PDB file of C-alpha atoms in Angstrom:
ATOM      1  CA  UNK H   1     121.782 138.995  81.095  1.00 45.00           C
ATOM      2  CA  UNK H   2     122.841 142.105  83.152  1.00 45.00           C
ATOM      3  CA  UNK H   3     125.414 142.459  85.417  1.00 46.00           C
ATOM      4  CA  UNK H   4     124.920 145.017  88.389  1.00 44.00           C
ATOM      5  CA  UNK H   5     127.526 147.205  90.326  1.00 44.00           C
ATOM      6  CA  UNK H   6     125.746 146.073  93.516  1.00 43.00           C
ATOM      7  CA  UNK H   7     127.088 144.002  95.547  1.00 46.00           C
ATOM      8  CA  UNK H   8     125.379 140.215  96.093  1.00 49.00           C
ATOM      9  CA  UNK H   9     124.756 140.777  99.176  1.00 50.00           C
ATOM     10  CA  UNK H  10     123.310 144.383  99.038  1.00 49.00           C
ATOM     11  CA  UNK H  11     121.226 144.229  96.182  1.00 67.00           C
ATOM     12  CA  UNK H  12     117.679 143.229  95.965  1.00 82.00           C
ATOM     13  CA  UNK H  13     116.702 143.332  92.298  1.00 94.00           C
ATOM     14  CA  UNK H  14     112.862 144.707  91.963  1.00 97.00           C
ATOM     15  CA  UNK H  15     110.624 143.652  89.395  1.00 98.00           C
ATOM     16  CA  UNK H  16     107.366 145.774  89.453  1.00 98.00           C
ATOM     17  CA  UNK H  17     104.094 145.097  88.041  1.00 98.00           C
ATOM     18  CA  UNK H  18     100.993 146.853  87.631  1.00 98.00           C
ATOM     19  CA  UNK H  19      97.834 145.742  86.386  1.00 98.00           C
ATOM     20  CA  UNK H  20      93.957 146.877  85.890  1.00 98.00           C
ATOM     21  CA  UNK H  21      94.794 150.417  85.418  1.00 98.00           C
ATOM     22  CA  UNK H  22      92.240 149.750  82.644  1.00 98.00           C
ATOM     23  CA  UNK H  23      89.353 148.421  84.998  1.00 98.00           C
ATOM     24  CA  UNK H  24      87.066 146.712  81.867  1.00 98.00           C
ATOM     25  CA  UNK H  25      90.817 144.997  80.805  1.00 98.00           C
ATOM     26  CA  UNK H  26      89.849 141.753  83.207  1.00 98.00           C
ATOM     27  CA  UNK H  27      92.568 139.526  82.224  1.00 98.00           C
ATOM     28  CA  UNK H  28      94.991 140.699  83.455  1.00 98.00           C
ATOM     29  CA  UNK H  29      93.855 140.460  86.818  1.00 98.00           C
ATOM     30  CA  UNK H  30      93.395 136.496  85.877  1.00 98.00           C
ATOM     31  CA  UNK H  31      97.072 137.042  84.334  1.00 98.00           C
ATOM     32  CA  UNK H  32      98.163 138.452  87.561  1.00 98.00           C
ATOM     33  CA  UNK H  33      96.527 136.005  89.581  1.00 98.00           C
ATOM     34  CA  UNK H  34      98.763 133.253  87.557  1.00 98.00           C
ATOM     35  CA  UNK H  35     102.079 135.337  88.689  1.00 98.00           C
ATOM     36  CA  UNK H  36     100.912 135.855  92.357  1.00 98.00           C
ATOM     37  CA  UNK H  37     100.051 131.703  92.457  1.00 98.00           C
ATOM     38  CA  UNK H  38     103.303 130.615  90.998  1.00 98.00           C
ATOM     39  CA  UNK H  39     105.618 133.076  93.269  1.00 98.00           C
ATOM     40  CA  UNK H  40     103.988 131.802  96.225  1.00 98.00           C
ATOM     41  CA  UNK H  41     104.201 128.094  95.156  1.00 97.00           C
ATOM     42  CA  UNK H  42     106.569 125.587  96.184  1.00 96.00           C
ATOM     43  CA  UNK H  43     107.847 125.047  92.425  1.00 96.00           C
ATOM     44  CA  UNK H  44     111.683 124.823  92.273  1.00 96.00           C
ATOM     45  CA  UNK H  45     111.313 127.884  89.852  1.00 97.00           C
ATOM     46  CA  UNK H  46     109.187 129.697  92.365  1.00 97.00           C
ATOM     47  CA  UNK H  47     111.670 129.331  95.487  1.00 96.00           C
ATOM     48  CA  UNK H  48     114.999 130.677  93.705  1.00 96.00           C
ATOM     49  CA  UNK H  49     112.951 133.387  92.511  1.00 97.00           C
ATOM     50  CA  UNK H  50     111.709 133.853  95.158  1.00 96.00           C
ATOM     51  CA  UNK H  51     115.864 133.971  96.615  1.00 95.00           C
ATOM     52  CA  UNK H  52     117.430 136.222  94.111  1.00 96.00           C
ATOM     53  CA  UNK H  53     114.204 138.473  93.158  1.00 97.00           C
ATOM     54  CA  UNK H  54     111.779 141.183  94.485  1.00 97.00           C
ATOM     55  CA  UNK H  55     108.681 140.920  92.921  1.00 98.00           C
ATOM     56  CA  UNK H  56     106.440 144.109  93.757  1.00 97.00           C
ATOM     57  CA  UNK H  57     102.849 143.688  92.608  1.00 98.00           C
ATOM     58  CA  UNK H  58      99.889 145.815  92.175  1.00 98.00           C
ATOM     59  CA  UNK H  59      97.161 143.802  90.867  1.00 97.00           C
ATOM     60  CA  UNK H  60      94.758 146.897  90.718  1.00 98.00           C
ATOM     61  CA  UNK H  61      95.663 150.462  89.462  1.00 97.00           C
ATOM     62  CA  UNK H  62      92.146 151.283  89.046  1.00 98.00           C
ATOM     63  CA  UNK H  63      89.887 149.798  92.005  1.00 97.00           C
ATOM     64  CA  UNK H  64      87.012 152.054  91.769  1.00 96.00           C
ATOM     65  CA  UNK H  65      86.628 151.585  88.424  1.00 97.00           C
ATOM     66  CA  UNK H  66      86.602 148.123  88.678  1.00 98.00           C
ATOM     67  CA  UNK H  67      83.739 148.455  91.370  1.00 97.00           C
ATOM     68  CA  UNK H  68      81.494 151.190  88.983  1.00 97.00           C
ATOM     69  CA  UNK H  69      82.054 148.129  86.034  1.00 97.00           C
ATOM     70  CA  UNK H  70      83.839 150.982  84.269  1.00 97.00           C
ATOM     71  CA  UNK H  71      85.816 150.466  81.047  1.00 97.00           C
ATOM     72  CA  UNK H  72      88.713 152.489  80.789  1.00 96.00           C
ATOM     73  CA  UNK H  73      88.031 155.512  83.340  1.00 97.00           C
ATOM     74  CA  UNK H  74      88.241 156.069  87.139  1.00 97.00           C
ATOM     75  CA  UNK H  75      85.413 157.312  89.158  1.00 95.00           C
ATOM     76  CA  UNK H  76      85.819 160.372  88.452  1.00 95.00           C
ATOM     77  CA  UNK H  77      86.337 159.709  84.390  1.00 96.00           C
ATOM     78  CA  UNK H  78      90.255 159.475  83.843  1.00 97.00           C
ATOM     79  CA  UNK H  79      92.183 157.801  82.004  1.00 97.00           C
ATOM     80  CA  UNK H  80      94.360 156.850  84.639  1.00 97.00           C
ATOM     81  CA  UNK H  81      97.150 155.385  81.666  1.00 95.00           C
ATOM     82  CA  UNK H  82      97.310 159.061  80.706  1.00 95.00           C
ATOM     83  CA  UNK H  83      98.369 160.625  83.999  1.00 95.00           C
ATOM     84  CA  UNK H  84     101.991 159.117  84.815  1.00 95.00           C
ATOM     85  CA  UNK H  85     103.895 162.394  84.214  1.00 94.00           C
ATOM     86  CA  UNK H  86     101.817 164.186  86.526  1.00 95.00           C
ATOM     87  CA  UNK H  87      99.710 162.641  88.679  1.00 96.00           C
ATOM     88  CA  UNK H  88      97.227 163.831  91.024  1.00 96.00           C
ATOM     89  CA  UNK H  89      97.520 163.102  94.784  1.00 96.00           C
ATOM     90  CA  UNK H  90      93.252 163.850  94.778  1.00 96.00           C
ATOM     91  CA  UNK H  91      92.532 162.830  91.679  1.00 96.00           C
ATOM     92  CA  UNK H  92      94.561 159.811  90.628  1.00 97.00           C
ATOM     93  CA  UNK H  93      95.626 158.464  94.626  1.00 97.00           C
ATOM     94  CA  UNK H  94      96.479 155.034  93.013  1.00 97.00           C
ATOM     95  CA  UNK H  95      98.677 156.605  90.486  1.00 96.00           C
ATOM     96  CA  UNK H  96     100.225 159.029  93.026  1.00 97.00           C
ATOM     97  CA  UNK H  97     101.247 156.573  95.376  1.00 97.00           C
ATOM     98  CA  UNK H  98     102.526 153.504  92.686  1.00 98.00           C
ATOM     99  CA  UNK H  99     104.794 156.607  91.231  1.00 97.00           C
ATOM    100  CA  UNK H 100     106.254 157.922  94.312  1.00 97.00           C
ATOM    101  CA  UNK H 101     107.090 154.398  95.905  1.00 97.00           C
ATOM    102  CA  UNK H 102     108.782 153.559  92.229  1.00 96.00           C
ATOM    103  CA  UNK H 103     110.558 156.948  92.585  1.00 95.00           C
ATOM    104  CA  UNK H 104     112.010 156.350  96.017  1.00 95.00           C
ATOM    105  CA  UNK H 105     113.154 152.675  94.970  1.00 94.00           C
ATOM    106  CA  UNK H 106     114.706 154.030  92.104  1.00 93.00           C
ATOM    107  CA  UNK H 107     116.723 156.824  94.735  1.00 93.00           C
ATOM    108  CA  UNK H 108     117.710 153.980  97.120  1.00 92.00           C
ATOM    109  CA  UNK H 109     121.033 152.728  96.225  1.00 90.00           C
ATOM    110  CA  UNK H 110     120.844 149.201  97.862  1.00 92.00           C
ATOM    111  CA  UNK H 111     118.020 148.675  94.899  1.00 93.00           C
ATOM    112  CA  UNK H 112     118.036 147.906  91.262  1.00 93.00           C
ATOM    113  CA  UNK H 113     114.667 148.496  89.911  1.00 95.00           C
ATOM    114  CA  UNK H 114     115.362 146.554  86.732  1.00 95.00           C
ATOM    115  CA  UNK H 115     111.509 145.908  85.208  1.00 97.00           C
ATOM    116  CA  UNK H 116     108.368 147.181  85.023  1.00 97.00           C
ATOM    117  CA  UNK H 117     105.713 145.727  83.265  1.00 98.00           C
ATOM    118  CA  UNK H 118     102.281 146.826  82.816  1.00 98.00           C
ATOM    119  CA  UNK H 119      99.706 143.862  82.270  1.00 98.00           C
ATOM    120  CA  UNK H 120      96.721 145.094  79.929  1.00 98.00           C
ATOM    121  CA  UNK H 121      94.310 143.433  77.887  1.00 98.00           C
ATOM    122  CA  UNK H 122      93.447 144.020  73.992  1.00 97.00           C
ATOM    123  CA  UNK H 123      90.276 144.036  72.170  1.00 96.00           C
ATOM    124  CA  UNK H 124      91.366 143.212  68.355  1.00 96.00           C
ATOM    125  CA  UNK H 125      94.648 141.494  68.401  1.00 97.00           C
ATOM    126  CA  UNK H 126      95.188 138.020  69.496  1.00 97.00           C
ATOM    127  CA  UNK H 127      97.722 136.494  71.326  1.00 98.00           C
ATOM    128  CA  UNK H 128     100.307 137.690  74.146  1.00 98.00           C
ATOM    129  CA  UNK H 129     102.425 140.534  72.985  1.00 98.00           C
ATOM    130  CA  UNK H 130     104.694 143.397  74.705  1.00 98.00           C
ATOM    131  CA  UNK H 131     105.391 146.939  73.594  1.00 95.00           C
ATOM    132  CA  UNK H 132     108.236 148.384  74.237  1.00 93.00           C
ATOM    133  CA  UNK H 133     110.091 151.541  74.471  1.00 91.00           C
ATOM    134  CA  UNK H 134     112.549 153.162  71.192  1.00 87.00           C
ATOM    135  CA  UNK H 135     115.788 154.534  72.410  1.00 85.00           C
ATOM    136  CA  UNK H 136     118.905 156.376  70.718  1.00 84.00           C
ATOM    137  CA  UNK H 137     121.458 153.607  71.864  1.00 86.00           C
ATOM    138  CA  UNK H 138     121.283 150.835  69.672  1.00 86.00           C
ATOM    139  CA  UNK H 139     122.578 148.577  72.794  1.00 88.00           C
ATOM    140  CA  UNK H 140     119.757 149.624  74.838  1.00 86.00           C
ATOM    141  CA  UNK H 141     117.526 148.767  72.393  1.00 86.00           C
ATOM    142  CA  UNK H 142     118.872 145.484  71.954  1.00 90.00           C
ATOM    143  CA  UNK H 143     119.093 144.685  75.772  1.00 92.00           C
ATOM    144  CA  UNK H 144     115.241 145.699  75.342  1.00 93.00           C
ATOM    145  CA  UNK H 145     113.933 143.136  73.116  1.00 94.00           C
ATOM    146  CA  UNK H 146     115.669 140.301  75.261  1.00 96.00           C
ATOM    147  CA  UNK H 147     112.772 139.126  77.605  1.00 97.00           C
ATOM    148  CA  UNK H 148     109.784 139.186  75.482  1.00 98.00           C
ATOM    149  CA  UNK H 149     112.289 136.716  72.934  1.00 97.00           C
ATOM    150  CA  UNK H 150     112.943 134.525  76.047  1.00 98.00           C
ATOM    151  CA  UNK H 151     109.074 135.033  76.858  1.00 98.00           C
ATOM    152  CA  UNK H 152     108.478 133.487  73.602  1.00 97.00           C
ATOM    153  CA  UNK H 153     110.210 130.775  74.027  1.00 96.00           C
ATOM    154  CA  UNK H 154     108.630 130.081  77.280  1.00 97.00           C
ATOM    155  CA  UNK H 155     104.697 130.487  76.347  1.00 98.00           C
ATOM    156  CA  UNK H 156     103.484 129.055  73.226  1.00 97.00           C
ATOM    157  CA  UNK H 157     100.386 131.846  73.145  1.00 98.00           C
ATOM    158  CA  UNK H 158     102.999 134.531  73.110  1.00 98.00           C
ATOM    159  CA  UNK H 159     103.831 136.249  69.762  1.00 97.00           C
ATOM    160  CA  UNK H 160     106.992 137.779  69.432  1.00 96.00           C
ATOM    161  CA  UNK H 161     105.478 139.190  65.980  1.00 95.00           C
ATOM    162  CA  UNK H 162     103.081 141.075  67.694  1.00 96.00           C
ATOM    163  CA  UNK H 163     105.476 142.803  69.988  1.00 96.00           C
ATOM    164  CA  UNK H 164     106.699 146.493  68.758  1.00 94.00           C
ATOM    165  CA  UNK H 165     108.821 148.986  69.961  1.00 91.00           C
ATOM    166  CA  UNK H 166     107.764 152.600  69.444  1.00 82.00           C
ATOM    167  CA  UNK H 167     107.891 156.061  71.064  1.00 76.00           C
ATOM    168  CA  UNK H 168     104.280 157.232  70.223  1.00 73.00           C
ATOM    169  CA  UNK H 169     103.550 160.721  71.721  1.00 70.00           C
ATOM    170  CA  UNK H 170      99.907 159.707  72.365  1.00 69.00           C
ATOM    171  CA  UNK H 171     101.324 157.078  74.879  1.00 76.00           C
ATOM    172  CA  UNK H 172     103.719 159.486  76.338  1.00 77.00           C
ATOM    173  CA  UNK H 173     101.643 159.536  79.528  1.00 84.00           C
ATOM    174  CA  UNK H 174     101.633 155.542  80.195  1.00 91.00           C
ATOM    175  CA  UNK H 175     103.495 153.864  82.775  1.00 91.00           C
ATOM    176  CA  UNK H 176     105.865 152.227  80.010  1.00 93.00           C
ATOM    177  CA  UNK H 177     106.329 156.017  78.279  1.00 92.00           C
ATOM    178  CA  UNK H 178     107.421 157.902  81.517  1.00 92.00           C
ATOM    179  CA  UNK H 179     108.513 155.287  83.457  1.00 93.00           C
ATOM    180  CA  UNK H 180     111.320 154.239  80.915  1.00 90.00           C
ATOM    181  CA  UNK H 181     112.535 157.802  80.889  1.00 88.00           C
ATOM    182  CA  UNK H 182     112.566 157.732  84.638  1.00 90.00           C
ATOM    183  CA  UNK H 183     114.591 155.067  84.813  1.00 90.00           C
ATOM    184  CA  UNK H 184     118.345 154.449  83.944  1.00 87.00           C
ATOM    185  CA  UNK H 185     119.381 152.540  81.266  1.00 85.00           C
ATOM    186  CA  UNK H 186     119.508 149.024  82.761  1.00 87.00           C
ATOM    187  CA  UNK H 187     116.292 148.986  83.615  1.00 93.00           C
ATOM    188  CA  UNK H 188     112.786 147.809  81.029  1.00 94.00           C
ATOM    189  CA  UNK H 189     109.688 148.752  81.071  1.00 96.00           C
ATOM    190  CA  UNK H 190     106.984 147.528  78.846  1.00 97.00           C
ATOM    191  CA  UNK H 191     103.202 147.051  78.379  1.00 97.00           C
ATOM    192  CA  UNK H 192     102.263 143.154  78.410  1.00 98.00           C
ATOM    193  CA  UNK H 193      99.449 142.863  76.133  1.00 98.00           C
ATOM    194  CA  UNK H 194      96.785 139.920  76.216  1.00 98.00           C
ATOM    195  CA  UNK H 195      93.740 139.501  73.880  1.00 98.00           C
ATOM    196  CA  UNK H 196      90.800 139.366  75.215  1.00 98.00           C
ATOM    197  CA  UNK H 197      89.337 136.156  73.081  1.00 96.00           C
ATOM    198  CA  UNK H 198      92.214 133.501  71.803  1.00 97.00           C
ATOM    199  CA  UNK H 199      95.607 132.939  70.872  1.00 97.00           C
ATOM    200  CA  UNK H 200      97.277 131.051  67.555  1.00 96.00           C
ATOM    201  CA  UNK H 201     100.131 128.793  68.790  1.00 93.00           C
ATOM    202  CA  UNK H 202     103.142 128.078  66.341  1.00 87.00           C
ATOM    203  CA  UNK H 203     102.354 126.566  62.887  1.00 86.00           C
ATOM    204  CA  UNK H 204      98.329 126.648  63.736  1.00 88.00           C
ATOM    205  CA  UNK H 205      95.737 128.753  61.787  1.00 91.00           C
ATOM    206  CA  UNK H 206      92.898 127.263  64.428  1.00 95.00           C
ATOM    207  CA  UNK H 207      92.617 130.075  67.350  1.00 96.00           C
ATOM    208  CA  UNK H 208      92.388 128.629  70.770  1.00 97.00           C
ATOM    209  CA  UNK H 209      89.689 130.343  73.288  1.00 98.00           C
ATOM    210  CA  UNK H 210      91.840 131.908  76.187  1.00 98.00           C
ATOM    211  CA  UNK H 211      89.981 130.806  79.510  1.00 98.00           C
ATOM    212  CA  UNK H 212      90.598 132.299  82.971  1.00 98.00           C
ATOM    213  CA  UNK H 213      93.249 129.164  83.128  1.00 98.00           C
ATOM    214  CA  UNK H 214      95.338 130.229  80.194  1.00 98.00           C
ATOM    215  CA  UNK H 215      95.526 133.523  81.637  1.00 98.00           C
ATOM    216  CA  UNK H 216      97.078 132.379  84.572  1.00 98.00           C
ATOM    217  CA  UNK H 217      99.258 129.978  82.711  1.00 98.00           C
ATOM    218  CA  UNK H 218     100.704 133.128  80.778  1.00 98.00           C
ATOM    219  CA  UNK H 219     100.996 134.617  84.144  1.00 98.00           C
ATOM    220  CA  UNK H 220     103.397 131.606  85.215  1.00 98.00           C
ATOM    221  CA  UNK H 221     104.854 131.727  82.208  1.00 98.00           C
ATOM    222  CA  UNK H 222     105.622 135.722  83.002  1.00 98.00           C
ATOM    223  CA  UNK H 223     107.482 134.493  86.164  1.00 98.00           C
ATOM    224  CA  UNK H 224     109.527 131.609  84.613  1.00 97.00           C
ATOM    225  CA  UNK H 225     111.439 133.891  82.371  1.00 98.00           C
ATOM    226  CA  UNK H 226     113.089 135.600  84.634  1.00 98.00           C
ATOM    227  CA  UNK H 227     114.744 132.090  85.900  1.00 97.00           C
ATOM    228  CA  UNK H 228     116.330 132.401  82.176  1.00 97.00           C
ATOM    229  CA  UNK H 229     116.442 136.126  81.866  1.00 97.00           C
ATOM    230  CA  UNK H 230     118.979 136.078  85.176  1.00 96.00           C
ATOM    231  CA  UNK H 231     120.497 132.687  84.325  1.00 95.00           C
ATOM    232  CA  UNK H 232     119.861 131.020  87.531  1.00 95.00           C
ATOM    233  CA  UNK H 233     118.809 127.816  86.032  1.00 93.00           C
ATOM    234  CA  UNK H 234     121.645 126.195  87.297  1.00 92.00           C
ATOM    235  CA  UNK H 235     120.360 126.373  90.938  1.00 90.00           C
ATOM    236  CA  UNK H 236     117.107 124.472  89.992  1.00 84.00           C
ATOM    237  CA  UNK H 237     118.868 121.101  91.182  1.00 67.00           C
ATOM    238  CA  UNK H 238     120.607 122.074  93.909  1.00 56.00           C
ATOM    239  CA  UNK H 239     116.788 124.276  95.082  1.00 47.00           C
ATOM    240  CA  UNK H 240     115.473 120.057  94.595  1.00 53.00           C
TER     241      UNK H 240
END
């Protein structure tokens, strides 16, 4: 799908994901859990991945809020989704640190920081969706709405209906916001987007519990794509 300036044998394509910046949002631990499992597996999938892609993970934006049983807020009552822009080194450390690291990737030349996703949970819709960022270039946007079709494709409890594309000023201090004005133009940023009670799979009007296990398999799922997002699908049989 893209096509880099780097050389193959300096690059080191990045994908970067957060989760739990929301600490009550609990899936998406489970869904990051499911990505972390299948990377480290000995799946086919998992080992040219593993080859031709640097996944950087951080399963826990919010880990004090997670310990108070918070919902949304940090310890000391942020909304830690709200602070990208301008982060606090005292008050939002997490935050501080997650942008600064993505900042120097982004400055190193030897690396193509090409996705970040944001894993989140939702309270009234159903199903796995994405939102996305609007730009001016009509290619960009395009380019954009590639992986979650390819997602859906991939994981039957993931509606491409559900996922939008919008440049809301309320969200204009989440990761996805700031982060894909960061970042060049060949690089994606969205939220992933899980509900927190059951999914509708294709042609069924019977919703279907998520469990921490279909979680995980969404997770997988996640990871899979980018075996058909960077078309090395080819190199499953010669992995064998």
């Amino acid at each position: 799908m893209r096509e880099s300036n780097l050389s193959p044998e300096r690059e080191k394509r990045v994908v970067f994901l957060t989760a739990r910046v929301h600490p009550g949002e609990s899936p998406a631990s489970f869904i990051c859990q499911g990505v972390i499992d299948f990377l480290v597996s000995q799946h086919p999938v998992a080992q040219v991945l593993r080859d031709h892609v640097v996944f950087k993970i951080v399963p826990m934006l919010n880990p004090d809020g997670v310990y108070l049983g918070n919902y949304r807020c940090s310890l000391m009552g942020f909304d830690l989704n709200r602070y990208w822009q301008d982060p606090s080194q005292w008050a939002h450390p997490t935050l501080h640190a997650v942008k600064q690291l993505i900042i120097q990737m982004n400055q190193d030349p030897k690396v193509s920081l090409e996705f970040y996703i944001d894993v989140h949970a939702h309270s009234t819709m159903m199903n796995g969706f994405m939102y996305g960022n609007v730009f001016e270039e009509e290619e960009r946007v395009q380019r954009q709405a590639v992986f979650p079709r390819l997602l859906c494709h991939n994981a039957p409890d993931f509606s491409l209906s559900s996922t939008s594309f919008n440049r809301d000023m309320v969200k204009a201090g989440t990761g996805r916001r700031f982060l894909g004005g960061l970042l060049d133009d060949t690089s994606y940023c969205y939220t992933l987007e899980v509900s927190f009670y059951s999914f509708l799979t294709a042609g069924s009007t019977t919703p279907i519990p998520y469990t921490e296990d279909s979680y995980m398999k969404l997770g997988k799922n996640v990871a899979r794509t980018f075996l058909d997002y960077y078309k090395l699908n080819s190199l499953i049989d010669e992995n064998k």
